[in-house]
Short mmCIF file of C-alpha atoms in Angstrom, two decimals:
data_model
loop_
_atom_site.label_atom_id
_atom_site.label_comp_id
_atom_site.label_asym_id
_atom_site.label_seq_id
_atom_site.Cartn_x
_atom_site.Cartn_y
_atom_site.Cartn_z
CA UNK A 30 41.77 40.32 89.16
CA UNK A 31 38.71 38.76 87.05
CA UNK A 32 35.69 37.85 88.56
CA UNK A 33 35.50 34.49 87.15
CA UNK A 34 39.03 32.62 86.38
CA UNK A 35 38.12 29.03 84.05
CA UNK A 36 40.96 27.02 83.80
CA UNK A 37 42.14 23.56 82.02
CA UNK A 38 38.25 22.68 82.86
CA UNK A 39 36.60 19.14 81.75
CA UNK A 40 33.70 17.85 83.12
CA UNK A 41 32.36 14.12 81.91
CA UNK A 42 29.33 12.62 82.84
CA UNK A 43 30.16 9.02 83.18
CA UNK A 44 31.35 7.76 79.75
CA UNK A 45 29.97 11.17 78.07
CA UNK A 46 32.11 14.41 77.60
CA UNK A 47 30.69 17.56 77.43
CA UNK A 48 33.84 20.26 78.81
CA UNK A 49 37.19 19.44 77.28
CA UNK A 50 40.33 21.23 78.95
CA UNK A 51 38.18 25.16 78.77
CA UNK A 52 39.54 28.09 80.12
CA UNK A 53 38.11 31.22 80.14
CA UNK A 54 37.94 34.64 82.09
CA UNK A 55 35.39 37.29 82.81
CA UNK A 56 36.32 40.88 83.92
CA UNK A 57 34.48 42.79 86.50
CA UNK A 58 31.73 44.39 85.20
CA UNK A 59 31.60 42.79 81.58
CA UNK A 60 29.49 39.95 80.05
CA UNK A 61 30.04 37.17 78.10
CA UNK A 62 27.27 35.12 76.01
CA UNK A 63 27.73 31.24 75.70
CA UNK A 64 26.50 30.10 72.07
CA UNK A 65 26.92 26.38 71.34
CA UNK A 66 25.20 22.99 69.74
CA UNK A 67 23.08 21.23 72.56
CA UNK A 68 25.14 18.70 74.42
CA UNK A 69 28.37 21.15 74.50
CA UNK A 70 28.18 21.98 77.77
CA UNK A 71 26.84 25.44 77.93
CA UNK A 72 24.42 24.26 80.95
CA UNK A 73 27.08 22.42 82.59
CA UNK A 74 29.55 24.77 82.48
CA UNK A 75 26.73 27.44 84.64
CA UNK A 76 26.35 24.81 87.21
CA UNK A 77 29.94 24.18 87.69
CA UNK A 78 30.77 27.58 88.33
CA UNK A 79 28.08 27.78 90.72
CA UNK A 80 29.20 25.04 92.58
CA UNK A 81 26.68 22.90 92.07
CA UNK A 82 28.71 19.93 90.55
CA UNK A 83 32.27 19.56 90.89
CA UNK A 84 34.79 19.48 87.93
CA UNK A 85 36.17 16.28 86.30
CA UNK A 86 39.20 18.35 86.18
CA UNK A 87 40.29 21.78 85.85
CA UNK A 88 40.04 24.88 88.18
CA UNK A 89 37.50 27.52 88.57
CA UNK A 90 38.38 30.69 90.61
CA UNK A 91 35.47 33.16 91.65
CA UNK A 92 36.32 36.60 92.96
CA UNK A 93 39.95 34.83 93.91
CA UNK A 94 38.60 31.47 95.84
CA UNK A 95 37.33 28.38 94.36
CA UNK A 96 33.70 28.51 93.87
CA UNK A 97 31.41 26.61 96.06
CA UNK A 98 27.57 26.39 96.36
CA UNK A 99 25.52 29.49 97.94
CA UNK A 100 27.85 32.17 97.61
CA UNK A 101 26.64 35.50 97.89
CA UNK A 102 28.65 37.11 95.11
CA UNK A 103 26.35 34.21 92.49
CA UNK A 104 23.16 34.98 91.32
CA UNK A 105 21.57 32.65 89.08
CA UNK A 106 18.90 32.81 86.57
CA UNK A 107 17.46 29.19 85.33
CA UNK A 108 14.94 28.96 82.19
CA UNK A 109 12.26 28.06 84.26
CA UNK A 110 11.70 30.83 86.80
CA UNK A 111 10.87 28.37 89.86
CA UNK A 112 9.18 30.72 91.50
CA UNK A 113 7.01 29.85 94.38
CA UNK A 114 3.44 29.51 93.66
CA UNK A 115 2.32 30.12 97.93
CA UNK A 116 4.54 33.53 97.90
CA UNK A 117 3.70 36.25 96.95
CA UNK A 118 6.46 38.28 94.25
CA UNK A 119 7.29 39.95 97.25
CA UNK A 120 7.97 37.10 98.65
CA UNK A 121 9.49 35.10 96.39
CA UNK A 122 12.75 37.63 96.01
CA UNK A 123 12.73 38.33 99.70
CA UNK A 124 13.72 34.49 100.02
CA UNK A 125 17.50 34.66 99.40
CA UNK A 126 17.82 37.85 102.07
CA UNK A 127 15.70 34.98 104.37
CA UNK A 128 17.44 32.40 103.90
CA UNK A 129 20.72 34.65 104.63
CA UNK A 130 19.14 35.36 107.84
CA UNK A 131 17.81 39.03 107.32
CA UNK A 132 14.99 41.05 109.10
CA UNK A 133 11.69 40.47 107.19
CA UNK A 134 11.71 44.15 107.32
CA UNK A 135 15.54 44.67 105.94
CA UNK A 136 13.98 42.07 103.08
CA UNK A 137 11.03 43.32 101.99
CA UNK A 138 12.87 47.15 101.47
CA UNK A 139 15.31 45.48 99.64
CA UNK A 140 13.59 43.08 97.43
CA UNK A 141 10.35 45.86 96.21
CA UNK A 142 13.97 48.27 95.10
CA UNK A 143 15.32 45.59 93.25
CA UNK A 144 11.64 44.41 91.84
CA UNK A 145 11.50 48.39 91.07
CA UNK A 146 15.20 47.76 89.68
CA UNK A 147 13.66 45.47 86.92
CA UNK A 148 10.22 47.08 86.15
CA UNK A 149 8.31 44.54 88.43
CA UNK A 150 7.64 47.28 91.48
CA UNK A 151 3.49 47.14 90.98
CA UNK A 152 3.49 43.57 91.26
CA UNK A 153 4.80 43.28 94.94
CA UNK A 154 1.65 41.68 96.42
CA UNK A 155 -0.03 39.40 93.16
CA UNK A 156 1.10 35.76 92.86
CA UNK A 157 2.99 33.99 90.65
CA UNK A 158 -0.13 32.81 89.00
CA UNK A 159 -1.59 36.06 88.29
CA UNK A 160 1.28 37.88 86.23
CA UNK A 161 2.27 37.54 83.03
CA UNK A 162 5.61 34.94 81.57
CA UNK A 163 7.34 38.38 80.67
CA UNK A 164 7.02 39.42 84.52
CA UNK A 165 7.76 36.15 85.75
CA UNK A 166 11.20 36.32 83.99
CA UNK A 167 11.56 40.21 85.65
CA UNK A 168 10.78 39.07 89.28
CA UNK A 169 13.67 35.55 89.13
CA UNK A 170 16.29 38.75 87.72
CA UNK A 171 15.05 40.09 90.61
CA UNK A 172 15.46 37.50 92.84
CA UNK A 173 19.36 36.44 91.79
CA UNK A 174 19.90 40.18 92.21
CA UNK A 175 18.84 41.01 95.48
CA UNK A 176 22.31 39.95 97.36
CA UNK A 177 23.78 42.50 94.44
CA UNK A 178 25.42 39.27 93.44
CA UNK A 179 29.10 40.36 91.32
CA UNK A 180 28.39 37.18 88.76
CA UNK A 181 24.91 36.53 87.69
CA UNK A 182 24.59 33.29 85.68
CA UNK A 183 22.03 33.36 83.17
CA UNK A 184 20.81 29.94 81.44
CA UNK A 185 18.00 31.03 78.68
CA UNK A 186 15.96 33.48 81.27
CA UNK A 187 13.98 34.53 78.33
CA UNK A 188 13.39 31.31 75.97
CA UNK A 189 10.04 30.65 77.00
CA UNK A 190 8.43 34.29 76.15
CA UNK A 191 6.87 35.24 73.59
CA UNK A 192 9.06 36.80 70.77
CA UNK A 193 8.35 40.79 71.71
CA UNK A 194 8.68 40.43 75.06
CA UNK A 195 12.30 38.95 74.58
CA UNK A 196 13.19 41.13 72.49
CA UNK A 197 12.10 43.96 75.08
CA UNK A 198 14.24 42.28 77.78
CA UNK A 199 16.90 41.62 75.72
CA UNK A 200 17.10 45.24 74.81
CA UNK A 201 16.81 46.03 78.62
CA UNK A 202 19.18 43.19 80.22
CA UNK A 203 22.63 45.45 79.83
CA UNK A 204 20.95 47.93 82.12
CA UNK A 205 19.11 46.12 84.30
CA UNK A 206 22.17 44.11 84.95
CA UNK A 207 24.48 47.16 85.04
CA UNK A 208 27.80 46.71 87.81
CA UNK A 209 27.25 42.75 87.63
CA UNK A 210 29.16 40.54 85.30
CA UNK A 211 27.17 38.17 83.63
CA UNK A 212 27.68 35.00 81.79
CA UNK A 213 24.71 34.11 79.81
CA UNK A 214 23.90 30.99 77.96
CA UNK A 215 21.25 31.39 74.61
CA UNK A 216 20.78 29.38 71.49
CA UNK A 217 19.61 32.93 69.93
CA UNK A 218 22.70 34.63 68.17
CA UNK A 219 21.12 38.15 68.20
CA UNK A 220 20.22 37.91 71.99
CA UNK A 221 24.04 36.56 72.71
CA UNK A 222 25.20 39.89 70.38
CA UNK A 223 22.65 42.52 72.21
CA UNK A 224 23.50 41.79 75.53
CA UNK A 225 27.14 40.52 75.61
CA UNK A 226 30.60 42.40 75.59
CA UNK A 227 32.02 38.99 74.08
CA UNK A 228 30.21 36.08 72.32
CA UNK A 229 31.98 32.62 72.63
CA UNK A 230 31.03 29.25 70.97
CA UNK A 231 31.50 26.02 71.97
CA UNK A 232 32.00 22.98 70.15
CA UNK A 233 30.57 19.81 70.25
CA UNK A 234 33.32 18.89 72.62
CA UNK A 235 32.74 21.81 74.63
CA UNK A 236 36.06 23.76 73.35
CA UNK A 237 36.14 27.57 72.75
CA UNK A 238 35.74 27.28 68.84
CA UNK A 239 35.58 31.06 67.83
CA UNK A 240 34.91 34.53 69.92
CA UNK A 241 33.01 37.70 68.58
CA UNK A 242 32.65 41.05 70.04
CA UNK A 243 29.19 42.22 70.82
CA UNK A 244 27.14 44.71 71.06
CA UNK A 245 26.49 45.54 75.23
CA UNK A 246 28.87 48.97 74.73
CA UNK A 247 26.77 50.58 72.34
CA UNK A 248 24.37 53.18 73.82
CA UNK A 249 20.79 51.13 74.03
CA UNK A 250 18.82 53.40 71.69
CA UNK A 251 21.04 52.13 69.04
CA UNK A 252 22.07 48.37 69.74
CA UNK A 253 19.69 47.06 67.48
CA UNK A 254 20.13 49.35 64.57
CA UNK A 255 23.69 48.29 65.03
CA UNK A 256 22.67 44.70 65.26
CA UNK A 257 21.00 45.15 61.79
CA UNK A 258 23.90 47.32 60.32
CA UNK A 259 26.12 45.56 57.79
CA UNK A 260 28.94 45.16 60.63
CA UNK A 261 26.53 43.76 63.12
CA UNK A 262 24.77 41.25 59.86
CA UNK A 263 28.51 40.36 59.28
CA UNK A 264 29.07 39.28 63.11
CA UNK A 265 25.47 37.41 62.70
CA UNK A 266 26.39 35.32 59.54
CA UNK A 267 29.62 34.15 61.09
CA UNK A 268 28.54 33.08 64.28
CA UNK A 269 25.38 31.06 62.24
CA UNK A 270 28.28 29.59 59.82
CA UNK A 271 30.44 28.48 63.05
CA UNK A 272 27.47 27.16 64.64
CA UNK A 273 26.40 25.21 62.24
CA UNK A 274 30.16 23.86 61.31
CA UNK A 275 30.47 22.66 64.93
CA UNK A 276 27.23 21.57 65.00
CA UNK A 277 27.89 18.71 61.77
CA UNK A 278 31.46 18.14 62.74
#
């Protein structure tokens, strides 16, 4: 059975459009990148499957029951990391095991291995304030994956960084992430090939206009020389050709 089951899915916002009649699936384990013009419902599409709105239409099955705000098998990932400026790190991913009504002791064990998890484990005790955006964007992975969620949802975690530090995480994310299926939404085509199994696009209309394989298999010492190999160039140019044929359509 899939993880994530997307079917005959719209989703309108008053007069406006954004998901026409989508239907997708996500295996256990893999990950799938979301490329697409603004206004196609990439964002959307994250928040419906985390129950946060409800569907126009359509049907969206997680780990075989309809999804529904707060599960534990959802972790989510937003572009700003909304961390908590009074908490600590610590703190901050020890909130989900909380809120679930764990010890403070079970939490803190927990949330400093999965802070270790993501190379945040010497920042346990300094505030939001005092790290860096790079280990901002470490502790909220480590936050959405403290429950050792089975779907983390992933909308731009790493647009605001600098350029090296994305690339660093992006090079990092298939192993940091590894056992979880992830759905990730980007505007970057390289980041949607590095870290992704498959790459879809969305239309303008929010339709699945073309899917590309990417690059998550390869061993990670040699994703990026295969992103920059004349295979991985080819899968580049067509998914910057589709983009921009959706995008003026």
């Amino acid at each position: 059975m899939p993880i994530l089951q997307v079917e005959g899915l719209s989703h309108s916002y008053g007069e406006r459009r954004v998901l026409r009649n989508l239907s997708l699936e996500i295996a256990v384990g893999e990950s799938v990148a979301l490329l697409g013009p603004n206004g196609s419902g990439k964002s959307t599409l994250l928040r419906l499957v985390a129950g946060l709105i409800t569907p126009t239409a359509g049907r969206i099955t997680l780990a075989g029951s309809a999804a529904a705000a707060g599960r534990s098998e959802v972790g989510i990932v937003f572009q700003e990391t909304r961390l908590l400026p009074w908490r600590t790190v610590l703190r901050n991913v020890t909130l989900p095991l909380e809120l679930a009504g764990e010890s403070l002791v079970t939490a803190r064990a927990t949330a400093a291995a999965a802070l270790t998890r993501v190379g945040a484990g010497g920042l346990l005790d300094r505030s939001p304030a005092e790290i860096s955006g790079g280990e901002r964007g470490r502790t909220a992975l480590a936050r959405a994956m403290v429950r050792t969620p089975s779907l983390l949802l992933l909308d731009e975690p790493f647009a605001a960084l600098d350029a090296i530090t994305r690339a660093r995480l992006d090079d990092e994310l298939p192993e940091l992430v590894a056992g979880a299926s992830t759905l990730l939404v980007t505007h970057d085509v390289a980041e949607a090939l590095l870290v992704a199994d498959r790459v879809l696009l969305l239309s303008a209309d929010g339709e699945i206009a073309l899917e590309v394989p990417g690059l998550r298999g390869i061993p990670s010492a040699e994703r990026r020389a295969a992103l920059l190999s004349p295979e991985g160039a080819a899968r580049q140019m067509r998914l910057y050709a589709a983009l921009d044929s959706v995008a003026h359509a």
